[in-house]
Coordinates of C-alpha atoms in Angstrom, one line a residue:
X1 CA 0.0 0.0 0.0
X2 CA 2.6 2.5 0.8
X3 CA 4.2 1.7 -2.6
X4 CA 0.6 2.9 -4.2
X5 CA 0.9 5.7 -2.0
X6 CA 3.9 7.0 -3.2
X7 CA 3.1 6.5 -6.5
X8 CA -0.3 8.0 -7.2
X9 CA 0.6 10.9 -4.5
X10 CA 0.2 14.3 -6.7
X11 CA -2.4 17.4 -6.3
X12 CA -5.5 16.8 -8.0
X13 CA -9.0 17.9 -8.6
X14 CA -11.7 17.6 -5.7
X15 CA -14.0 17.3 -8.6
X16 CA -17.0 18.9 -7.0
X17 CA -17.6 20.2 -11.0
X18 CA -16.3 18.8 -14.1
X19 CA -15.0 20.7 -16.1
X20 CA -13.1 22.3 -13.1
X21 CA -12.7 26.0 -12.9
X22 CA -9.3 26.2 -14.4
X23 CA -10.7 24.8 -17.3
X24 CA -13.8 26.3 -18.1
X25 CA -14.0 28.1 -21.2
X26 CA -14.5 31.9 -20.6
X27 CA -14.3 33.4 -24.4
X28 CA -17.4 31.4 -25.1
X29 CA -19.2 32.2 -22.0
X30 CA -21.9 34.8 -21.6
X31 CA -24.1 36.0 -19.2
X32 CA -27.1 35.3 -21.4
X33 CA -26.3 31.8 -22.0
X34 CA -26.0 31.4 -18.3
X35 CA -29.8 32.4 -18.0
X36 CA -30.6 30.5 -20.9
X37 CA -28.9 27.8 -19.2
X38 CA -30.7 28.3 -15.9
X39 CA -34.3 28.3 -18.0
X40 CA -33.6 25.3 -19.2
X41 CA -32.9 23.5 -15.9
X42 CA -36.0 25.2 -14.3
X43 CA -38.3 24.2 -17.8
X44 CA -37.2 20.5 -17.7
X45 CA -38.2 19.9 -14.2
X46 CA -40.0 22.2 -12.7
X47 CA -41.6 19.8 -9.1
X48 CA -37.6 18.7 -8.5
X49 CA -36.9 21.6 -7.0
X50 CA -33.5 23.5 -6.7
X51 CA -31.1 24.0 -3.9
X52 CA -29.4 27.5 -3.3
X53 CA -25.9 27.9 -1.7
X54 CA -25.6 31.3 0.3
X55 CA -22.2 32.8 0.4
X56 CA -21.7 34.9 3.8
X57 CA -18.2 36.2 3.5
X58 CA -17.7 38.0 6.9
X59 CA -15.2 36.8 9.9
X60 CA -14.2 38.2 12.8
X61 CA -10.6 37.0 12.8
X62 CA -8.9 35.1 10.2
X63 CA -8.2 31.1 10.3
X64 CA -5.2 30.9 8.7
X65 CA -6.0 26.8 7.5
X66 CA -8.6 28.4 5.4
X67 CA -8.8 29.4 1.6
X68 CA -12.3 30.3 1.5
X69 CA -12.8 34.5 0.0
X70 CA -14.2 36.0 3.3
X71 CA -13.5 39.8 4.6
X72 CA -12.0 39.8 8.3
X73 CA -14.0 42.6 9.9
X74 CA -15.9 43.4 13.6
X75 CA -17.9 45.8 11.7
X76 CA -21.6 44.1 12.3
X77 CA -23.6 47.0 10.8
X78 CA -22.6 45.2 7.2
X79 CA -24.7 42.6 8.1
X80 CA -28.3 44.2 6.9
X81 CA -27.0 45.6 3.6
X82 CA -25.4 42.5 2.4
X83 CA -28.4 40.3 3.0
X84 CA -30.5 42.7 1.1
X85 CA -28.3 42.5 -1.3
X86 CA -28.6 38.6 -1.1
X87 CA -32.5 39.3 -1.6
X88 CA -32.2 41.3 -3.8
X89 CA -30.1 39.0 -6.1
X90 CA -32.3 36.2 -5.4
X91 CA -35.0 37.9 -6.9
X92 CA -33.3 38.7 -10.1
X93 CA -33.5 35.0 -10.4
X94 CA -36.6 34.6 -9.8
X95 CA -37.8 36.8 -12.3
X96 CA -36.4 35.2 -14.6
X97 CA -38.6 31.6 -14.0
X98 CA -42.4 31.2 -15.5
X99 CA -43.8 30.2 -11.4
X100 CA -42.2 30.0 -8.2
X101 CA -39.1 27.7 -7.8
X102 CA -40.0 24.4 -5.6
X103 CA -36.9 25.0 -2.9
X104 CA -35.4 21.7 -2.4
X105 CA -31.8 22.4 -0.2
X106 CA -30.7 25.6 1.2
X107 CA -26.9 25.8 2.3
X108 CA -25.4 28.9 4.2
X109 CA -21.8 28.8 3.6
X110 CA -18.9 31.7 4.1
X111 CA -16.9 33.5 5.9
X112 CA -18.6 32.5 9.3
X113 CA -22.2 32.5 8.7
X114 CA -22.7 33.0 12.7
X115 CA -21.3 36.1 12.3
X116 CA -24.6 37.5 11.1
X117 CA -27.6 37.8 14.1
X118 CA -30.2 35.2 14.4
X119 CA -32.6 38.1 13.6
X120 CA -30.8 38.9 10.4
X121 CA -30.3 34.8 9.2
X122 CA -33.8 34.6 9.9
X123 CA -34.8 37.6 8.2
X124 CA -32.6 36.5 5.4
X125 CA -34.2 32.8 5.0
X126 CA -37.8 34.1 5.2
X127 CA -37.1 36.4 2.5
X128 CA -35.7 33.7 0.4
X129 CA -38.6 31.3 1.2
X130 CA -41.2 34.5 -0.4
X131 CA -40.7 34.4 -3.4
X132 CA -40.6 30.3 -3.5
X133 CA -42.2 26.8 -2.4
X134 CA -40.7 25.2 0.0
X135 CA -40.7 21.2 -1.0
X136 CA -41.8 18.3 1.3
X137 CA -38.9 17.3 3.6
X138 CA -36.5 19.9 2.6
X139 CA -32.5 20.2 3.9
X140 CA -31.5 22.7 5.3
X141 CA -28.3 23.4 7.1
X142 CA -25.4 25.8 7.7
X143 CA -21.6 25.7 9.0
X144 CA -21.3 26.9 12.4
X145 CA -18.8 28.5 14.4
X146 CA -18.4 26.8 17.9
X147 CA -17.1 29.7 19.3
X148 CA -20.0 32.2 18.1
X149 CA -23.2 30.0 17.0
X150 CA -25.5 30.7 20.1
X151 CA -28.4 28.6 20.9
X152 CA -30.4 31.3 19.5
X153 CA -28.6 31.2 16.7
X154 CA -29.6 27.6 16.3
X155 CA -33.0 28.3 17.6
X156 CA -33.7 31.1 14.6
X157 CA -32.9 28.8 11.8
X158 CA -34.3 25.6 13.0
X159 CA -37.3 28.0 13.1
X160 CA -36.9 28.5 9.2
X161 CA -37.0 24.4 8.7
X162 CA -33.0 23.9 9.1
X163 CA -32.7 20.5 10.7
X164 CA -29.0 19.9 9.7
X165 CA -25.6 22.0 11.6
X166 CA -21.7 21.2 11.0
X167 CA -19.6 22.7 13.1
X168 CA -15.7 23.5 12.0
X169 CA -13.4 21.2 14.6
X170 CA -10.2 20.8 12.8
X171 CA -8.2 20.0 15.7
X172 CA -8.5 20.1 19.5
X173 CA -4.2 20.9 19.9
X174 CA -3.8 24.0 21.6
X175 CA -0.5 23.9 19.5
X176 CA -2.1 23.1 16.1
X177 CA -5.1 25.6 17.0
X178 CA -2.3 28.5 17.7
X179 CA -0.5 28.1 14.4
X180 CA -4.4 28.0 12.1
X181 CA -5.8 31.1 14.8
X182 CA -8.5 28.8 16.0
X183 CA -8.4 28.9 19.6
X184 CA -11.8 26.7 20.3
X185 CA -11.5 24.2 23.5
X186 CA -13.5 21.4 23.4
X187 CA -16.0 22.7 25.9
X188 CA -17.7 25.1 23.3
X189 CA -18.1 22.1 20.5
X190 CA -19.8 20.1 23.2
X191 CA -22.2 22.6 24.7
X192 CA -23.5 23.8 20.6
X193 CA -23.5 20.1 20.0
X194 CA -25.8 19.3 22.9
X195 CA -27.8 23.0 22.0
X196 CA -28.4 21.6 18.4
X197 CA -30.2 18.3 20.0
X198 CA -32.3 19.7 22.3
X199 CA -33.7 22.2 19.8
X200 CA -34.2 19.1 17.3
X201 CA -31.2 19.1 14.5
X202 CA -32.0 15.7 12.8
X203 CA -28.4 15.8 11.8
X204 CA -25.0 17.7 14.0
X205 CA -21.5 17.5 11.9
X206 CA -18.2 17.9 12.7
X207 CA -15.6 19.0 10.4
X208 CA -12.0 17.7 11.4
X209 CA -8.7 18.2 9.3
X210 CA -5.4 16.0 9.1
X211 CA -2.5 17.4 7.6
X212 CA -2.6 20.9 9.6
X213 CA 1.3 22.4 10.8
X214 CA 2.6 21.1 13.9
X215 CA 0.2 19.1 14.3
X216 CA 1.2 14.8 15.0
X217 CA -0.4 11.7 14.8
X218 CA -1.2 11.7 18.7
X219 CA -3.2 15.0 17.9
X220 CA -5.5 13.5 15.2
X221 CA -6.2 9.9 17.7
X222 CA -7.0 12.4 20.4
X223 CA -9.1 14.9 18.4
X224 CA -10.7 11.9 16.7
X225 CA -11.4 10.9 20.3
X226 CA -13.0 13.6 21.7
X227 CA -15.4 14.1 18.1
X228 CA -16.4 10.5 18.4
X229 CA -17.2 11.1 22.8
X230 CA -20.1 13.7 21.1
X231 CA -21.0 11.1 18.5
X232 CA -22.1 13.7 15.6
X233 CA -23.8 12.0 13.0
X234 CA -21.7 12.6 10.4
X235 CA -17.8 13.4 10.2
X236 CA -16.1 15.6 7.4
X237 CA -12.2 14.7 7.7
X238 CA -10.7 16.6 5.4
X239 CA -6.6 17.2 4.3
X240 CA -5.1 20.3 4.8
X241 CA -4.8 21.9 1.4
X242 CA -1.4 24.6 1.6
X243 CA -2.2 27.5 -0.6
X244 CA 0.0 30.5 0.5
X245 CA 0.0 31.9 -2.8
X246 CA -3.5 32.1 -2.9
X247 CA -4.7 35.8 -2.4
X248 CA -6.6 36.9 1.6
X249 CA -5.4 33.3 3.6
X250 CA -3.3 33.1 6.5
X251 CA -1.3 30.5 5.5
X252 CA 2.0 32.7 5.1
X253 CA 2.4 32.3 8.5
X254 CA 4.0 29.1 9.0
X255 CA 6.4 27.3 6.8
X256 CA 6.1 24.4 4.8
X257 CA 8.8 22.5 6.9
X258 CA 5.8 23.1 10.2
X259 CA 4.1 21.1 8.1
X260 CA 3.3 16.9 9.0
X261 CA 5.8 15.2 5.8
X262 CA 3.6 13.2 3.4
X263 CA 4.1 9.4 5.1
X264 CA 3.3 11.3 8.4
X265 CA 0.4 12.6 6.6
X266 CA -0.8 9.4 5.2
X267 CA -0.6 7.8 8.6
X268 CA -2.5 10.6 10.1
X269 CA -5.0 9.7 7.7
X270 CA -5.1 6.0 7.7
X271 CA -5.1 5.7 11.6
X272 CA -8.5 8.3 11.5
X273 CA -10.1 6.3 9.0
X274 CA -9.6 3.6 11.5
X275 CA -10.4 4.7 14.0
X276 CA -13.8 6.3 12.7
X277 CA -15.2 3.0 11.1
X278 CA -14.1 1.2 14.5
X279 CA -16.3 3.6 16.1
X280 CA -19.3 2.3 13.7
X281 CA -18.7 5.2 11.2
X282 CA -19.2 4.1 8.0
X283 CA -17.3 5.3 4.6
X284 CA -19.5 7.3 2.2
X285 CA -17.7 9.0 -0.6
X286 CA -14.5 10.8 -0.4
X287 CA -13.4 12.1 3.1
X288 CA -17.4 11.7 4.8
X289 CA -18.2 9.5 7.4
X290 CA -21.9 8.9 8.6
X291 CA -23.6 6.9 10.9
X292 CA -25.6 4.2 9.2
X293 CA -29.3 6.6 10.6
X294 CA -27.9 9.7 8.9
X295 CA -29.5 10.9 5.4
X296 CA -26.2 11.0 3.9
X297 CA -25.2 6.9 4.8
X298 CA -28.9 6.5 3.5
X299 CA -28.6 8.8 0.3
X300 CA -25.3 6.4 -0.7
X301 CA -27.1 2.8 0.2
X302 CA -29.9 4.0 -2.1
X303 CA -27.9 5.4 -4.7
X304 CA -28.9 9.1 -5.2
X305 CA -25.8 10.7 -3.0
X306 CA -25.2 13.6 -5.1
X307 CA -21.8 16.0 -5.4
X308 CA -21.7 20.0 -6.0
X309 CA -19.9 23.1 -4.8
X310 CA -21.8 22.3 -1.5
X311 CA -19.9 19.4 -1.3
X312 CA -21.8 15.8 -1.1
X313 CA -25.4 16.3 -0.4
X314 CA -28.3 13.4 -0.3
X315 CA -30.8 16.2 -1.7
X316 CA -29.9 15.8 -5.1
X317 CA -31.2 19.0 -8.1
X318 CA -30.0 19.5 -11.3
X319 CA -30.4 23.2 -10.6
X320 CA -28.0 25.2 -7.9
X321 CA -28.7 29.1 -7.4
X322 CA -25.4 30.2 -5.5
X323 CA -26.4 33.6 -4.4
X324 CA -23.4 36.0 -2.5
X325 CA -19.9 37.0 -3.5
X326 CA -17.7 34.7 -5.5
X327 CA -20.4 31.7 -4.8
X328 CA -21.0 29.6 -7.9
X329 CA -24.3 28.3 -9.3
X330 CA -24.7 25.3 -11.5
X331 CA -27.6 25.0 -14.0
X332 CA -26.4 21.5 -14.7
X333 CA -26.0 23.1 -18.0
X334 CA -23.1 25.4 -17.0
X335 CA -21.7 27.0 -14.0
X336 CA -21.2 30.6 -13.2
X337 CA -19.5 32.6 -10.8
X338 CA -20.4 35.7 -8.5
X339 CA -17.7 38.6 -8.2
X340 CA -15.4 38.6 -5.3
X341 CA -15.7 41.7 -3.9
X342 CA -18.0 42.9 -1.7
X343 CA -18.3 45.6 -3.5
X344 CA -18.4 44.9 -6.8
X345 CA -21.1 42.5 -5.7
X346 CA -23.4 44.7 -4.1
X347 CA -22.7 47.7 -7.2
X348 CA -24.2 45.3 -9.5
X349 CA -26.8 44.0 -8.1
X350 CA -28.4 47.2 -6.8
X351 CA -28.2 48.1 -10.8
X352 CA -30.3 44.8 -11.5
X353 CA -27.1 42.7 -12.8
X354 CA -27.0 39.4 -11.6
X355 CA -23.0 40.0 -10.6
X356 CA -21.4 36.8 -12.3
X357 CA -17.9 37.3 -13.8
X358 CA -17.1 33.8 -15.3
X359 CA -18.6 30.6 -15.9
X360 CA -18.8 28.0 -18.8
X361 CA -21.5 26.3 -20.8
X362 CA -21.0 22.4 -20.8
X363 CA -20.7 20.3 -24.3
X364 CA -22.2 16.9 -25.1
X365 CA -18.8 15.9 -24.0
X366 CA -18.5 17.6 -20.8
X367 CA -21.9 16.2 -19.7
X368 CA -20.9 12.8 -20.9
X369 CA -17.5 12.9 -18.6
X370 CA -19.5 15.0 -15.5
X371 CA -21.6 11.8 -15.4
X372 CA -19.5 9.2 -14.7
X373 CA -17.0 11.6 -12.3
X374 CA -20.1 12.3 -10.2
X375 CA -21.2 8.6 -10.4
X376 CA -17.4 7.2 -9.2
X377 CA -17.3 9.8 -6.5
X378 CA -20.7 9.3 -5.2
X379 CA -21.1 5.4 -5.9
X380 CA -17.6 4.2 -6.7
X381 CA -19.2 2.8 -10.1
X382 CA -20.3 4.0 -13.5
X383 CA -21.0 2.9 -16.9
X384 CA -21.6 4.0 -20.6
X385 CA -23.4 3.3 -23.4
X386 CA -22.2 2.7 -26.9
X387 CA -21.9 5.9 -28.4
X388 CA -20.8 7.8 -25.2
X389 CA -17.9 5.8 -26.3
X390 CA -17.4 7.7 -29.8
X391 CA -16.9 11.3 -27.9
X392 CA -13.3 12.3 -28.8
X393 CA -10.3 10.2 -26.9
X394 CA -12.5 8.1 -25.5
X395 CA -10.2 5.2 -25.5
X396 CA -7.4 7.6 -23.6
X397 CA -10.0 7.1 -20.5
X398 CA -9.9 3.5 -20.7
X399 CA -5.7 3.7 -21.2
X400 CA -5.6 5.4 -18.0
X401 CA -7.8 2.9 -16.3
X402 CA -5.5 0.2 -17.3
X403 CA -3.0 1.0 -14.9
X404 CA -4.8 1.5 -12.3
X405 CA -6.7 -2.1 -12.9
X406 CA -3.4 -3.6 -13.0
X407 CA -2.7 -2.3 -9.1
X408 CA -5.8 -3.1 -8.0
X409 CA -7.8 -0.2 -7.8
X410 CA -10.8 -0.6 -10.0
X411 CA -12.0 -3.4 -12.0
X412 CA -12.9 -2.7 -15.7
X413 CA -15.6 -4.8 -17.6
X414 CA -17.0 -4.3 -20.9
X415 CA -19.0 -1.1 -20.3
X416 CA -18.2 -0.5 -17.0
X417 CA -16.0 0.6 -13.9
X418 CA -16.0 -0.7 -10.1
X419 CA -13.9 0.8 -7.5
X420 CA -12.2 -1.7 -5.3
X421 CA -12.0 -1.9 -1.5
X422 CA -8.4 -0.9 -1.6
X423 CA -9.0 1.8 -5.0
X424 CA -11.9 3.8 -2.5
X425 CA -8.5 5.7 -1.1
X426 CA -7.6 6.7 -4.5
X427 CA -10.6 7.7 -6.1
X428 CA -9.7 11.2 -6.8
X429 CA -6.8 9.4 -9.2
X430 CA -9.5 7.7 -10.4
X431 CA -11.7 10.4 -11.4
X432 CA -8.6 12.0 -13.1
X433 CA -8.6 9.2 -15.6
X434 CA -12.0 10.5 -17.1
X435 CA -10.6 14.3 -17.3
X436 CA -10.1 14.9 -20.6
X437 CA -9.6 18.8 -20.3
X438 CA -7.0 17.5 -18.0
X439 CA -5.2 15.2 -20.3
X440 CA -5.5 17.9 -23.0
X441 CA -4.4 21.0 -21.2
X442 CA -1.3 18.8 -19.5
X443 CA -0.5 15.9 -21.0
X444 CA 3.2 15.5 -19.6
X445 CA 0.9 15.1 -16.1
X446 CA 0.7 11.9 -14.4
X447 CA -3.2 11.6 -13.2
X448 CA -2.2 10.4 -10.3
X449 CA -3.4 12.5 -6.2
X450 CA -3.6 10.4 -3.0
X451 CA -7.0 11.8 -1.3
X452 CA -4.6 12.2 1.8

């Protein structure tokens, strides 16, 4: 195993879109084929519903493990005037469908959304649910801040029908938590844990990260520990992704040589996994862990676990409204992307633009190839048809696959792919075998990342 390790261990794609940003065409995109894009999801299917991510960009301090856009500020009074510009967006949108949109998933991302007042996330999800139907047994949830999500934060949204909370861990080392400015003891997850129970969240995540500077394996069995002593119903354990270049993180602070080395990495990894499917965890998709009673464990058994910018989701719509600065929408037809700056942002909106600033419009091809990514991350299987098999460099796909039969990771039958047991670790390299943008824009690259 360590062999494979070493071998298939180079960056790749999360693959929550294909194509993935770097690749999508811009001098073909437009902001009328976006809406043209987005009518055509809505038309199609009009009872499936859609979801809508919420960007909500503000912090208080920064995290430096983070490369999320956010604005560090202490300055509340933006609160109001950003949600209305949220609003106010949203119903650009709206005017542009024939009735009102069946809401299926609502997501508040950021930034901290905690940041913003129970009043004003209130005020902001009832002015989303105007000007829309809310569906039968819809999911709702938002990432919460242990140090700043108050029980009346939790007791606002539940209000609003949100049933579903994670809360952002990473790792319960006063020395790791130093380094990533997180300073969050263990008490404070615990008590808006137990908060989010008595009010009635059907579902309470935790969100723990391997991989983080001076942080050890002994850090990650303890941390592990003390998530597992609150038993959350389902566990995000993600890898540290270091970024420093990247424009507004932290991560400039520390240098790479703070950082765990890959093997120690690896084991970090492999001794969490463990550990979380001793404790009666069970695997579902790439880096999730659910108890067998949680939606998402049930959304994989019964085959409609779905994959977006929100991540894995068991409320699966072929049309995704993000709505904010720099959040992304996907029409399943394209994706598009907000402006970054606050600014900018609210400037455009306020003059009745929807503020995107790039996106691409999906080919045959590129639908063909989303498919069977989102079916291998979410199922660990796909298949094609006959004359998915004529698209250009088909056959390169089933080159790459080769090798990775030949270790063991997937096993390749006439018309179809099955992830092994032992390939489930490597399923990002995997995926990268179907990326023909990939292949095209880099050819000299070997399609090979280790999910740790």
């Amino acid at each position: 195993m360590c062999e494979l390790v070493q071998k298939y261990n180079v960056p790749g794609p999360r693959y929550t879109s294909y194509p993935t940003v770097p690749y999508w065409d811009l001098e073909s995109f437009s902001g009328k084929l976006w809406k043209e894009s987005i009518l055509k999801a809505f038309q199609e299917n009009p009872e499936d519903g859609i979801s809508i991510y919420i960007h909500l960009p503000f912090c208080e301090s920064m995290c430096t493990f983070c490369g999320c856009h956010k604005r560090i500020t202490k300055r509340h009074e933006l609160e109001l005037p950003y949600i209305k510009t949220v609003l106010k967006e949203w119903q650009l949108y709206c005017e542009l469908f024939s009735s009102k949109p069946t809401i299926k998933e609502i997501h508040l991302g950021g930034g901290t959304p905690t940041f913003f007042s129970p009043e004003h996330l209130k005020f902001l999800i009832n002015g989303i649910l105007r000007h829309g139907k809310t569906a039968e047994n819809p999911e709702f949830s938002f990432e919460g801040h242990p140090n700043n999500t108050t029980k009346a934060h939790l007791q606002a949204l539940f209000d609003v029908g949100f049933k579903r909370v994670c809360f952002g861990v990473q790792d319960y080392n006063e020395t790791v938590q130093k380094a990533i400015n997180r300073i969050q003891p263990f008490e404070n997850v615990k008590k808006v844990t137990e908060w989010a129970r008595e009010i009635g969240y059907t579902s309470v995540g935790h969100d723990i990260i391997y991989g983080l500077p001076f942080q050890n394996i002994d850090d990650v069995k303890e941390t592990v520990l003390k998530t597992n002593s609150l038993k959350p119903d389902r566990i995000a354990f993600y890898s540290y992704a270091h970024v420093p270049w990247m424009k507004g993180n932290g991560q400039r602070g520390y240098k790479e040589t703070d950082l765990p080395t890959s093997h120690e990495k690896k084991s970090q990894y492999e001794l969490g996994k463990r550990m979380l499917t001793g404790f009666g965890y069970k695997d579902v998709g790439m880096d999730h862990f659910a108890l067998g009673t949680d939606s998402l464990h049930t959304a994989m058994v019964n085959g409609a676990l779905h994959r977006n910018f929100m991540g894995y989701t068991s409320s699966k719509t072929n049309l995704m409204i993000g709505l904010g600065a720099s959040s992304i929408g996907d029409s399943w037809y394209g994706f598009a992307q907000n402006v970054k700056s606050i600014e900018e942002y609210e400037h455009l909106v306020s003059h009745g633009v929807i503020p995107i600033f790039r996106g691409h419009i999906l080919t045959e091809e590129d639908q063909i190839i989303r498919k069977h990514i989102l079916n291998l991350m979410c199922q660990f299987e796909t298949s094609w048809e006959l004359g998915e098999t004529r698209i250009n460099d088909f056959q390169k796909i089933i080159e790459n696959l080769s090798e990775l039969e030949s270790d063991g990771l997937v096993q390749i039958g006439a018309n179809q792919i099955k992830v092994t047991k032992k390939g489930r670790p490597f399923i990002r390299n995997i995926s990268m075998a179907f990326d023909l943008k990939l292949h095209r824009k880099k050819p000299e690259t070997r399609l090979f990342s280790m999910t740790v």
